[in-house]
Short mmCIF file of C-alpha atoms and ligand atoms in Angstrom, two decimals:
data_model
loop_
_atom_site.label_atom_id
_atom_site.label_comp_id
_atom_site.label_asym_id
_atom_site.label_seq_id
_atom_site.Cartn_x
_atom_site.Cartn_y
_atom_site.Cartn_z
CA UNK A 1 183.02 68.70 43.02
CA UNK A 2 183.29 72.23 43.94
CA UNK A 3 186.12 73.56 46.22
CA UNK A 4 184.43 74.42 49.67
CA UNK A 5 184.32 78.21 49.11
CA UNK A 6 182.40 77.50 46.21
CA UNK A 7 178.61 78.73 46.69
CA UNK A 8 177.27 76.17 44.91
CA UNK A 9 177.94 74.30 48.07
CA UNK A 10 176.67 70.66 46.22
CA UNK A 11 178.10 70.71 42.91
CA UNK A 12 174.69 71.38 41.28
CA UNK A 13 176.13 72.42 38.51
CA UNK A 14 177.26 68.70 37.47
CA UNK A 15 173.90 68.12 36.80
CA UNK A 16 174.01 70.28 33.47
CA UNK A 17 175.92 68.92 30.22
CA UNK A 18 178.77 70.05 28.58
CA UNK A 19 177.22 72.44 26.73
CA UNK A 20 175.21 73.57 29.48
CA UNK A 21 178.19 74.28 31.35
CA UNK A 22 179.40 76.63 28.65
CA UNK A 23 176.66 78.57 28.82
CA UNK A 24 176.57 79.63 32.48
CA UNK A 25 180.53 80.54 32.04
CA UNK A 26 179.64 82.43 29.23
CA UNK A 27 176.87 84.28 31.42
CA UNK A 28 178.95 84.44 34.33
CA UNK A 29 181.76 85.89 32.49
CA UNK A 30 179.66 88.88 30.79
CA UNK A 31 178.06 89.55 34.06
CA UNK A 32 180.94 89.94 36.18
CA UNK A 33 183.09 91.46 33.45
CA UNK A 34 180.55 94.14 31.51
CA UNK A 35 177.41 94.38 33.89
CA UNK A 36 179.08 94.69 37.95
CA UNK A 37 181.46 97.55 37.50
CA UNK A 38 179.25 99.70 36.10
CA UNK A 39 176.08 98.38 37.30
CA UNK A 40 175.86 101.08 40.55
CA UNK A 41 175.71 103.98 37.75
CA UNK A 42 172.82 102.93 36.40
CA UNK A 43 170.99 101.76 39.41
CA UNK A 44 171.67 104.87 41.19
CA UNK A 45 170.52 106.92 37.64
CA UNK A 46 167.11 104.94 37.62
CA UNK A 47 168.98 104.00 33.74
CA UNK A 48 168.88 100.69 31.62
CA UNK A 49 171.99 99.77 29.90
CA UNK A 50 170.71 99.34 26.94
CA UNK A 51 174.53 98.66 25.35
CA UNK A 52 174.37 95.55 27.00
CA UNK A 53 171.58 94.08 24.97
CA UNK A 54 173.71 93.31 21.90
CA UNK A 55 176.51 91.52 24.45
CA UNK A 56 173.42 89.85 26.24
CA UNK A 57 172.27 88.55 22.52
CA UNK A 58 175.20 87.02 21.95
CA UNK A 59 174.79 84.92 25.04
CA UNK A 60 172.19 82.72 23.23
CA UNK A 61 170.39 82.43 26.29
CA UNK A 62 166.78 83.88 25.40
CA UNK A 63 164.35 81.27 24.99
CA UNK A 64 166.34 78.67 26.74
CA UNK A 65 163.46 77.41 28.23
CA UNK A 66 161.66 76.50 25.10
CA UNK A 67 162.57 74.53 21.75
CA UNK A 68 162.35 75.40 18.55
CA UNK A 69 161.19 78.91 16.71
CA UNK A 70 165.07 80.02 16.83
CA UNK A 71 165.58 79.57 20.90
CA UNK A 72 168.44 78.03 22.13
CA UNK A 73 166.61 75.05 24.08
CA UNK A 74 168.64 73.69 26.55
CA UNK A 75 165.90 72.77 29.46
CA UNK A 76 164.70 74.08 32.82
CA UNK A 77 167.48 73.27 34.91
CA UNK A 78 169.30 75.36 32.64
CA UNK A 79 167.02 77.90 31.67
CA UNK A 80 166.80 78.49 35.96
CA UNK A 81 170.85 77.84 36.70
CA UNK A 82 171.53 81.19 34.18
CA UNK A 83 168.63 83.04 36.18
CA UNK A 84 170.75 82.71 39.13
CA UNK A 85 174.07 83.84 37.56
CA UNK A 86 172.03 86.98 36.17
CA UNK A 87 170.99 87.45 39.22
CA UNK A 88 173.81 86.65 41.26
CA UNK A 89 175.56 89.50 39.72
CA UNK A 90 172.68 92.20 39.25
CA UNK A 91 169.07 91.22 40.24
CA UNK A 92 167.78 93.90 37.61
CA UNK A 93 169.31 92.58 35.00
CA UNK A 94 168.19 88.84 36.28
CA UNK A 95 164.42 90.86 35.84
CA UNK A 96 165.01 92.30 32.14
CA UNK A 97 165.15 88.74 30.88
CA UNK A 98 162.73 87.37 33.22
CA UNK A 99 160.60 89.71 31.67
CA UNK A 100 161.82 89.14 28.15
CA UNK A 101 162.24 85.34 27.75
CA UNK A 102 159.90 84.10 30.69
CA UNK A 103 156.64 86.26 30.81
CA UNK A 104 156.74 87.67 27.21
CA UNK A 105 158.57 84.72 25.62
CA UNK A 106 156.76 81.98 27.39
CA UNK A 107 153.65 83.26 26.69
CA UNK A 108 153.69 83.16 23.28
CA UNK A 109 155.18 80.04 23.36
CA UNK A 110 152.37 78.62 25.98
CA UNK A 111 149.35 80.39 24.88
CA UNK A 112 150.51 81.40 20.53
CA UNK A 113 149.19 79.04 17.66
CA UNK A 114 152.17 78.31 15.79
CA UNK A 115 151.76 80.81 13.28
CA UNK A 116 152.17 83.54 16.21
CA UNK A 117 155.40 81.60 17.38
CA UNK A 118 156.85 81.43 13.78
CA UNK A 119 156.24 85.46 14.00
CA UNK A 120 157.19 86.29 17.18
CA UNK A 121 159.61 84.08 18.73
CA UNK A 122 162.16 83.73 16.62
CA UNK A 123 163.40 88.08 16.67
CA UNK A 124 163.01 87.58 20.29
CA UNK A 125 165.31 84.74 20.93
CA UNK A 126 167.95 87.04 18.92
CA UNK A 127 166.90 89.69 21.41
CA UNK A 128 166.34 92.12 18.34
CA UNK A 129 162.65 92.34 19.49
CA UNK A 130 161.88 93.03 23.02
CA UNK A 131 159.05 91.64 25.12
CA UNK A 132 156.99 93.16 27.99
CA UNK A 133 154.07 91.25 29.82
CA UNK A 134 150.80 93.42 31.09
CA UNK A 135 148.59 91.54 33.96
CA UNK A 136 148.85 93.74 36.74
CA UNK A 137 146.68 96.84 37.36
CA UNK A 138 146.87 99.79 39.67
CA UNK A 139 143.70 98.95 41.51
CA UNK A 140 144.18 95.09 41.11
CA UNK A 141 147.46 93.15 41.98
CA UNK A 142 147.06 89.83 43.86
CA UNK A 143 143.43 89.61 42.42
CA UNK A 144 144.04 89.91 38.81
CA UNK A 145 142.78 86.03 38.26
CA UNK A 146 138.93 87.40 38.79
CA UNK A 147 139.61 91.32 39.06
CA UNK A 148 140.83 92.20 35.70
CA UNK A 149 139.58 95.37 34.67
CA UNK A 150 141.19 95.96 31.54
CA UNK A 151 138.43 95.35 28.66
CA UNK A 152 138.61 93.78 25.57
CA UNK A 153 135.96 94.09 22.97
CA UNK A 154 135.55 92.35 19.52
CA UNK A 155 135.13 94.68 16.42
CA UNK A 156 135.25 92.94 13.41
CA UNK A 157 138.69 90.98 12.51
CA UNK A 158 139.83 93.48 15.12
CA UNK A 159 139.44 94.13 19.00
CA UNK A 160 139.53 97.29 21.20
CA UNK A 161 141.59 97.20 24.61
CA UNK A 162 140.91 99.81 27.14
CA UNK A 163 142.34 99.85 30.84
CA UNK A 164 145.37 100.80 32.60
CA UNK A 165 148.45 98.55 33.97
CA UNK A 166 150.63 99.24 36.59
CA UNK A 167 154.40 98.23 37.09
CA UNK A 168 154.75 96.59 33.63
CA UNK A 169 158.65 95.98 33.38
CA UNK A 170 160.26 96.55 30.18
CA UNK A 171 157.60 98.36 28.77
CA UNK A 172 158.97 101.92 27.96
CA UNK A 173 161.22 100.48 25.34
CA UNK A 174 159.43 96.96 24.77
CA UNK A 175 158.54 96.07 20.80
CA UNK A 176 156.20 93.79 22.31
CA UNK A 177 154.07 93.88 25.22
CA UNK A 178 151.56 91.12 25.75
CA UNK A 179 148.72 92.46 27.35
CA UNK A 180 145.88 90.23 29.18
CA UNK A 181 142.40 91.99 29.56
CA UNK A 182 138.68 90.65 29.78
CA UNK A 183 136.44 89.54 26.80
CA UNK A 184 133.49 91.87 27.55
CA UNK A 185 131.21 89.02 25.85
CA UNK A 186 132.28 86.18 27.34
CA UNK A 187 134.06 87.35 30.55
CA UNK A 188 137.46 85.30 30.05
CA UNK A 189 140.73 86.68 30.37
CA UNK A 190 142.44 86.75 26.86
CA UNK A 191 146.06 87.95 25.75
CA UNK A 192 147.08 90.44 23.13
CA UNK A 193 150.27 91.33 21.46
CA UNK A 194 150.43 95.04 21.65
CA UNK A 195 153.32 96.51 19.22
CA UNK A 196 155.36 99.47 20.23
CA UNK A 197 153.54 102.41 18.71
CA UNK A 198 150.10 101.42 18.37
CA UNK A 199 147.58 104.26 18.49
CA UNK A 200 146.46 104.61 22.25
CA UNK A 201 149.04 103.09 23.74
CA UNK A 202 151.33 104.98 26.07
CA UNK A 203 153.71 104.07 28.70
CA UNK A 204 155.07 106.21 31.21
CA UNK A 205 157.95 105.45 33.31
CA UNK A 206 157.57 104.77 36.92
CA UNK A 207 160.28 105.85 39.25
CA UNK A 208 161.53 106.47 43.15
CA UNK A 209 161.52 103.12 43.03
CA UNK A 210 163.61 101.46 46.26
CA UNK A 211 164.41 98.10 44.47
CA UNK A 212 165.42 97.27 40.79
CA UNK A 213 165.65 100.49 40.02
CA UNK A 214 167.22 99.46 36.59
CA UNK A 215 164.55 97.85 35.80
CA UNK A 216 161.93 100.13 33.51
CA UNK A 217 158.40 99.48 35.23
CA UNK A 218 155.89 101.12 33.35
CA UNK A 219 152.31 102.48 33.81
CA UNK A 220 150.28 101.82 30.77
CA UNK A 221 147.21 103.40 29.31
CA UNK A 222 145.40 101.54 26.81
CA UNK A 223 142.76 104.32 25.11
CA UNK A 224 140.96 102.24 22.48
CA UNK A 225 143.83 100.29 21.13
CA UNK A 226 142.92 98.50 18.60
CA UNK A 227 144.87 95.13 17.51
CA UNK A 228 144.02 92.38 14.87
CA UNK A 229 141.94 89.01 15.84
CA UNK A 230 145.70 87.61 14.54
CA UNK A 231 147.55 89.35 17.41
CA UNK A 232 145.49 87.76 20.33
CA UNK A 233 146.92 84.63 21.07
CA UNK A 234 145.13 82.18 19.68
CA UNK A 235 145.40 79.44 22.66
CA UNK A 236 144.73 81.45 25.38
CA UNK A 237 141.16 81.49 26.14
CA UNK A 238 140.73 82.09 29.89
CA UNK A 239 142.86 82.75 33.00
CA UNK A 240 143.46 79.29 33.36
CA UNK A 241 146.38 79.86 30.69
CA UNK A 242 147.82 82.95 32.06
CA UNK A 243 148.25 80.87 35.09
CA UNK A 244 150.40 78.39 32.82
CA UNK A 245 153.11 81.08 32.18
CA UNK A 246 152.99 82.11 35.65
CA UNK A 247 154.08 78.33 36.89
CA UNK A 248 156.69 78.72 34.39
CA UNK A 249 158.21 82.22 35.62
CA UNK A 250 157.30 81.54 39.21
CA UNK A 251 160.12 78.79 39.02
CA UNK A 252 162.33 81.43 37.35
CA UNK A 253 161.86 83.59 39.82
CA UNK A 254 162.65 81.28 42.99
CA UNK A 255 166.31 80.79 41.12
CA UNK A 256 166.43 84.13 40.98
CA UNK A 257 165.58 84.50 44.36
CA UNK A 258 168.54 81.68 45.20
CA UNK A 259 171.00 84.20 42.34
CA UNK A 260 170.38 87.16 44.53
CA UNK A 261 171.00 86.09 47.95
CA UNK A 262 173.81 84.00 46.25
CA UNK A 263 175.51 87.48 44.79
CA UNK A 264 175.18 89.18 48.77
CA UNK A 265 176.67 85.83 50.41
CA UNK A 266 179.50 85.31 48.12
CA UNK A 267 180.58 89.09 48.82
CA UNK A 268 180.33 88.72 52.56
CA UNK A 269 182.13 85.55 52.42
CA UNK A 270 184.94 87.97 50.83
CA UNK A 271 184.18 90.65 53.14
CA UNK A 272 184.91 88.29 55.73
CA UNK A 273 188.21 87.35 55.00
CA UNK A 274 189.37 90.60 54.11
CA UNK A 275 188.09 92.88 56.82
CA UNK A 276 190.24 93.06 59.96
CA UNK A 277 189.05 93.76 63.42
CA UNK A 278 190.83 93.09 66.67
CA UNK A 279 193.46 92.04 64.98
CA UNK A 280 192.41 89.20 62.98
CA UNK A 281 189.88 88.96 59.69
CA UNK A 282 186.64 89.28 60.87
CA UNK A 283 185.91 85.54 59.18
CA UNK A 284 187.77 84.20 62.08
CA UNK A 285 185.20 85.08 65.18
CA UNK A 286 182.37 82.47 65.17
CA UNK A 287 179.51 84.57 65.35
CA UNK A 288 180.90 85.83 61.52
CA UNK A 289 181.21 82.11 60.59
CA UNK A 290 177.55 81.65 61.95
CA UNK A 291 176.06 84.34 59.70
CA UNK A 292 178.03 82.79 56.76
CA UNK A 293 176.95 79.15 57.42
CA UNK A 294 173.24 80.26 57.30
CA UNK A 295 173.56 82.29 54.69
CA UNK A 296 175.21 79.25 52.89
CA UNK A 297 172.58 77.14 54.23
CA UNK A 298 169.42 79.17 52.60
CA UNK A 299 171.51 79.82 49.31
CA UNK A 300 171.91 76.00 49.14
CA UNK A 301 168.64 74.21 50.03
CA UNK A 302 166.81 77.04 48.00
CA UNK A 303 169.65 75.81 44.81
CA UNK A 304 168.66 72.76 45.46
CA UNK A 305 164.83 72.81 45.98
CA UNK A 306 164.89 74.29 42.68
CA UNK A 307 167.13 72.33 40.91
CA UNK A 308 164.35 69.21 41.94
CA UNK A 309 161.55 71.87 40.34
CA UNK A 310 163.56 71.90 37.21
CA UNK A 311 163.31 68.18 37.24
CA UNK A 312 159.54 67.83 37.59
CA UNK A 313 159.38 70.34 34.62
CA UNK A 314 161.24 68.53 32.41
CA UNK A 315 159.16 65.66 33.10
CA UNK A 316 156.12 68.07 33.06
CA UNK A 317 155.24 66.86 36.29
CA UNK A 318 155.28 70.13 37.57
CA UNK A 319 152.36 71.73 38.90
CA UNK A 320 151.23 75.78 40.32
CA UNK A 321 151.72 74.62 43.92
CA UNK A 322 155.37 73.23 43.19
CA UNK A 323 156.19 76.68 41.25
CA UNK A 324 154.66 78.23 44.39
CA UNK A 325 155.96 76.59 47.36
CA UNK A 326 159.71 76.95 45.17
CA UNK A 327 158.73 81.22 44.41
CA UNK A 328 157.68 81.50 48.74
CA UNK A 329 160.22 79.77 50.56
CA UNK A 330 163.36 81.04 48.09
CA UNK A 331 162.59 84.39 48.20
CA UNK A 332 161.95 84.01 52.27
CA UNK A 333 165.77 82.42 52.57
CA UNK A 334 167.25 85.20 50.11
CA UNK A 335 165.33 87.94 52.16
CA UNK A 336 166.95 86.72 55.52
CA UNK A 337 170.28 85.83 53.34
CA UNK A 338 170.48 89.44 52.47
CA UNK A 339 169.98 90.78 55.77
CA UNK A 340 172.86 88.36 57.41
CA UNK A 341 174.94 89.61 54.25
CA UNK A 342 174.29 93.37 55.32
CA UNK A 343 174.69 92.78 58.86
CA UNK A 344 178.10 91.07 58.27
CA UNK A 345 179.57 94.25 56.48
CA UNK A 346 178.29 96.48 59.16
CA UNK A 347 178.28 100.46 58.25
CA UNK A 348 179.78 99.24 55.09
CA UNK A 349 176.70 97.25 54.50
CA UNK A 350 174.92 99.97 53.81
CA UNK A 351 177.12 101.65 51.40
CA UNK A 352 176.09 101.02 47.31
CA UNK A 353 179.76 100.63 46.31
CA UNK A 354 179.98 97.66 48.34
CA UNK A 355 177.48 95.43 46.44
CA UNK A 356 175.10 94.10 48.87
CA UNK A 357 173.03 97.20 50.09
CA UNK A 358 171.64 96.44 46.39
CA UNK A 359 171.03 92.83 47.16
CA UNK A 360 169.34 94.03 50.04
CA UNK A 361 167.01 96.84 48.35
CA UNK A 362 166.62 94.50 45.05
CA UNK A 363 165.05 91.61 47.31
CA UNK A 364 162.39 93.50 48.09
CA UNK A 365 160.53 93.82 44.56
CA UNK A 366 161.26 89.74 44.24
CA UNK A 367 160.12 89.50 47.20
CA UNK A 368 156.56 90.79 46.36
CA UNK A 369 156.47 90.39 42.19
CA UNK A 370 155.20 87.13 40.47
CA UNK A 371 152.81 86.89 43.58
CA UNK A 372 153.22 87.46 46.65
CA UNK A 373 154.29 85.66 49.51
CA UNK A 374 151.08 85.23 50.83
CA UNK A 375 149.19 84.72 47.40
CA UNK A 376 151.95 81.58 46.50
CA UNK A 377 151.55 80.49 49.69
CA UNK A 378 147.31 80.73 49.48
CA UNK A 379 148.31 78.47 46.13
CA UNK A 380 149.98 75.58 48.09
CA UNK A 381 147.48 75.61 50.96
CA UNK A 382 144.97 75.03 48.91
CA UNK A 383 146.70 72.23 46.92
CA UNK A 384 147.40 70.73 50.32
CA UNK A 385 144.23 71.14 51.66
CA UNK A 386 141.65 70.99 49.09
CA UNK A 387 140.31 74.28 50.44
CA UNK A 388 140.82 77.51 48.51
CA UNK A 389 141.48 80.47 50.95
CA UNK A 390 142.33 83.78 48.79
CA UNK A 391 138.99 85.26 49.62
C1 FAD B 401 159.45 95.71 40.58
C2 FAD B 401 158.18 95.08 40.16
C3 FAD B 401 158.06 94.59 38.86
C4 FAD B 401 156.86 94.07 38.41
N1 FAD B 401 156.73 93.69 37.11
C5 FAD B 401 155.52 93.32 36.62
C6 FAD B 401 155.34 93.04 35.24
O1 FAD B 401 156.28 93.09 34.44
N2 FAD B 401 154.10 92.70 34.81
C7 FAD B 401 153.03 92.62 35.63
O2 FAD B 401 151.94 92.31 35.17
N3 FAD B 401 153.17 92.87 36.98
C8 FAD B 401 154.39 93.23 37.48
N4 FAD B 401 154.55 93.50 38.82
C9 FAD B 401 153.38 93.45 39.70
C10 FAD B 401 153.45 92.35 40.75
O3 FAD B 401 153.22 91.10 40.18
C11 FAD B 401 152.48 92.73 41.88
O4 FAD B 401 153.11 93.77 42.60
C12 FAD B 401 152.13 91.58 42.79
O5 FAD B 401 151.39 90.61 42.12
C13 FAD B 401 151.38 92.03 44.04
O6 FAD B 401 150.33 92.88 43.71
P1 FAD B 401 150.20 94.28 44.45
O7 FAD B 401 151.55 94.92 44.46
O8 FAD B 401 149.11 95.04 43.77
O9 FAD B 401 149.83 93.98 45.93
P2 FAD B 401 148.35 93.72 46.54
O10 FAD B 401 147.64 92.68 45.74
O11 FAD B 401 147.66 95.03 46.72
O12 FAD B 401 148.70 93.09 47.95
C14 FAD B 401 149.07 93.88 49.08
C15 FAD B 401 149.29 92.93 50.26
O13 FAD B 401 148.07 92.24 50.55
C16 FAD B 401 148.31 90.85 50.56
N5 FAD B 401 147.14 90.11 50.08
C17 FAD B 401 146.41 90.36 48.97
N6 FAD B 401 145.42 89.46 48.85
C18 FAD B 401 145.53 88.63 49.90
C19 FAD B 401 144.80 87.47 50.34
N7 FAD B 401 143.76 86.97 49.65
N8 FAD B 401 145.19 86.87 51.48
C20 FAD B 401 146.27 87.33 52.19
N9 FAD B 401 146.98 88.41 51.82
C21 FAD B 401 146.62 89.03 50.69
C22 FAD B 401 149.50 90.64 49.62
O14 FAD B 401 150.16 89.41 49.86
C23 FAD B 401 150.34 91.87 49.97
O15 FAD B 401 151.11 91.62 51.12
C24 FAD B 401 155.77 93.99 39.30
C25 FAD B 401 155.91 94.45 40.61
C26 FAD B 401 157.08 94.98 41.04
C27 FAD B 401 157.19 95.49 42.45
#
């Protein structure tokens, strides 16, 4: 078992194999040694360090979620535990591969005939190809499931996309970007793979952004882009699947949630013993310890709510309201976790070079991405109650 200081305050990390093991070290490792000491720089810049992708490659940790088509495998528990170390360190980064190897990845692998995964996948996992995902719109963001305005039209072996989406991470750079629009003819929500330089399709870089600012949201037009009937994926023929990737990278983002609140606690647990005031390390005085017990508190029953998610989707047990319930109450705990976090450095608190004022400012996009608090919450009310509330 871990030594009391350690955050993961249950040994969840016994619950992984050998192997498994290895691979959150490894992450761990190249987070704390290549991505923290320089991570302020680019968060302050509004930059993505794109150097890192080679190092981040070599991790082997795209795709862990799925099997086969050249990912690494290795299971939910795992695929969620290396979330958290991402994010523990820098919730951007934690985003880029959310991004990457949940939204992009995963829906290929959900909603791709096997063909599309043979294509696509496999460049992915290696990180040589880069993935984006496209649901949300300026004018629609919690109502995407019947508000989609972005069109698709059939032409031929071909179709036309028009529309706009807002806040599309990774999509400035992205090789891929899988973009979901409407079937004007039968009204159903379909997905695309859109490749980086197809004719009408522009991406513009949104920034002044308070939280992730690493992270490259982009606005996307879509004038008239035309892709072939073999770049739609072929299993996805209605919102219904959409929503299938989104119980996937809802759970990913609840670790995350747990990583990021996680990163803030373990530095004012250090703050704590270091910082002297009246004479004696500000750890010592009990309203300190109180801050750090509930910030322990929130980091751990959020680990551990989603380490019992990971279960249910190995088993594939798991359905939206689980992903739900796990996305609304982590990201509640890691809100309140940062703000102890900040409180307990004081003026410092605020102060980039100290860590946690990112936590802090970071929280605030996972707070509100992937749906929002209210929207995941809508999803378990309903499952609870047999009565659908979202309008
Ligand atoms: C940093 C960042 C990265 C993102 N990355 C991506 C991405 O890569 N791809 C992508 O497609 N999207 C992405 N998003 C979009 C994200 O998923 C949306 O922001 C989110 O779904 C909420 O939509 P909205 O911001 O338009 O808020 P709105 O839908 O306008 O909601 C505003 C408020 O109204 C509330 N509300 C809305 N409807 C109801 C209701 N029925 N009942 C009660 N309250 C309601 C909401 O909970 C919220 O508090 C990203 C967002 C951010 C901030």
């Amino acid at each position: 078992m871990p030594n009391a200081a350690d955050a993961d305050f249950y040994g969840l990390e016994q619950l992984l194999d050998d192997a498994g093991r290895d691979a959150v070290q490894r992450t761990r490792e190249f987070m704390t040694k290549e991505i923290e000491p320089v991570i302020n720089r680019y968060w302050t810049r509004e930059e993505f360090p794109f150097e890192a992708i080679p190092g981040i490659a070599a991790l082997g940790i795209a795709g862990t979620a799925y099997q086969g088509y050249g990912c690494p495998g290795g299971g939910p528990l795992l695929d969620g535990m290396i979330a958290m170390e991402l994010a523990r360190v820098d919730p951007s980064m934690s985003t880029f591969m959310g991004v990457h190897s949940g939204l992009a990845m995963g829906s290929i692998y959900l909603c791709g005939s096997e063909e599309q995964k043979q294509r696509w996948l496999p460049p992915m996992a290696r990180m040589e190809k880069i993935g984006a995902f496209g649901l949300t719109e300026p004018d629609v963001g919690s109502g995407v499931a019947g508000g989609l305005t972005t069109t698709a039209r059939r032409s031929g072996e071909e179709w036309v996309l028009s529309g706009q989406k807002k806040w599309i991470g990774n999509a400035t750079f992205a090789d891929y970007i899988v973009i979901w629009a409407r079937d004007l003819e039968d009204g159903q929500v379909k997905g695309f793979v859109v490749e980086k330089g197809t004719p009408g399709l522009a991406t513009t870089k949104m920034t002044d952004k308070i939280a992730l600012r690493v992270v490259q949201n982009a606005h996307i037009t879509l004038a008239d882009v035309r892709v072939p009937e073999a770049s739609r994926l072929q299993n996805a023929d209605s919102f219904k699947q959409t929503a299938k990737v989104l119980r996937l990278t809802r759970a990913g983002v609840a670790w995350q949630a747990v990583g990021c609140a996680r990163g803030a606690y373990e530095h004012a647990l250090d703050y704590a013993t270091q910082r002297q005031q009246f004479g004696k390390p500000i750890g010592a005085f009990q309203l300190v310890q109180d801050l750090l017990v509930k910030m322990l508190s929130n980091v751990t029953a959020s680990a551990c709510l989603c380490a019992r998610l990971a279960q249910l989707q190995a088993e594939g047990a798991a359905r939206d309201e689980h992903s739900a319930l796990a996305k609304a109450f982590c990201t509640v705990r890691m809100r309140e976790t940062v703000g102890y976090a900040r409180e307990l450095l004081g003026g410092n608190g605020i102060l980039l070079e100290n860590q946690v004022g990112r936590f802090v400012a970071d929280s605030e996009a996972i707070y509100s991405y992937e749906g929002t608090r209210e929207i995941n919450t809508l999803v378990v009310g309903r499952a609870i109650t047999g009565l659908g509330a979202f309008v």
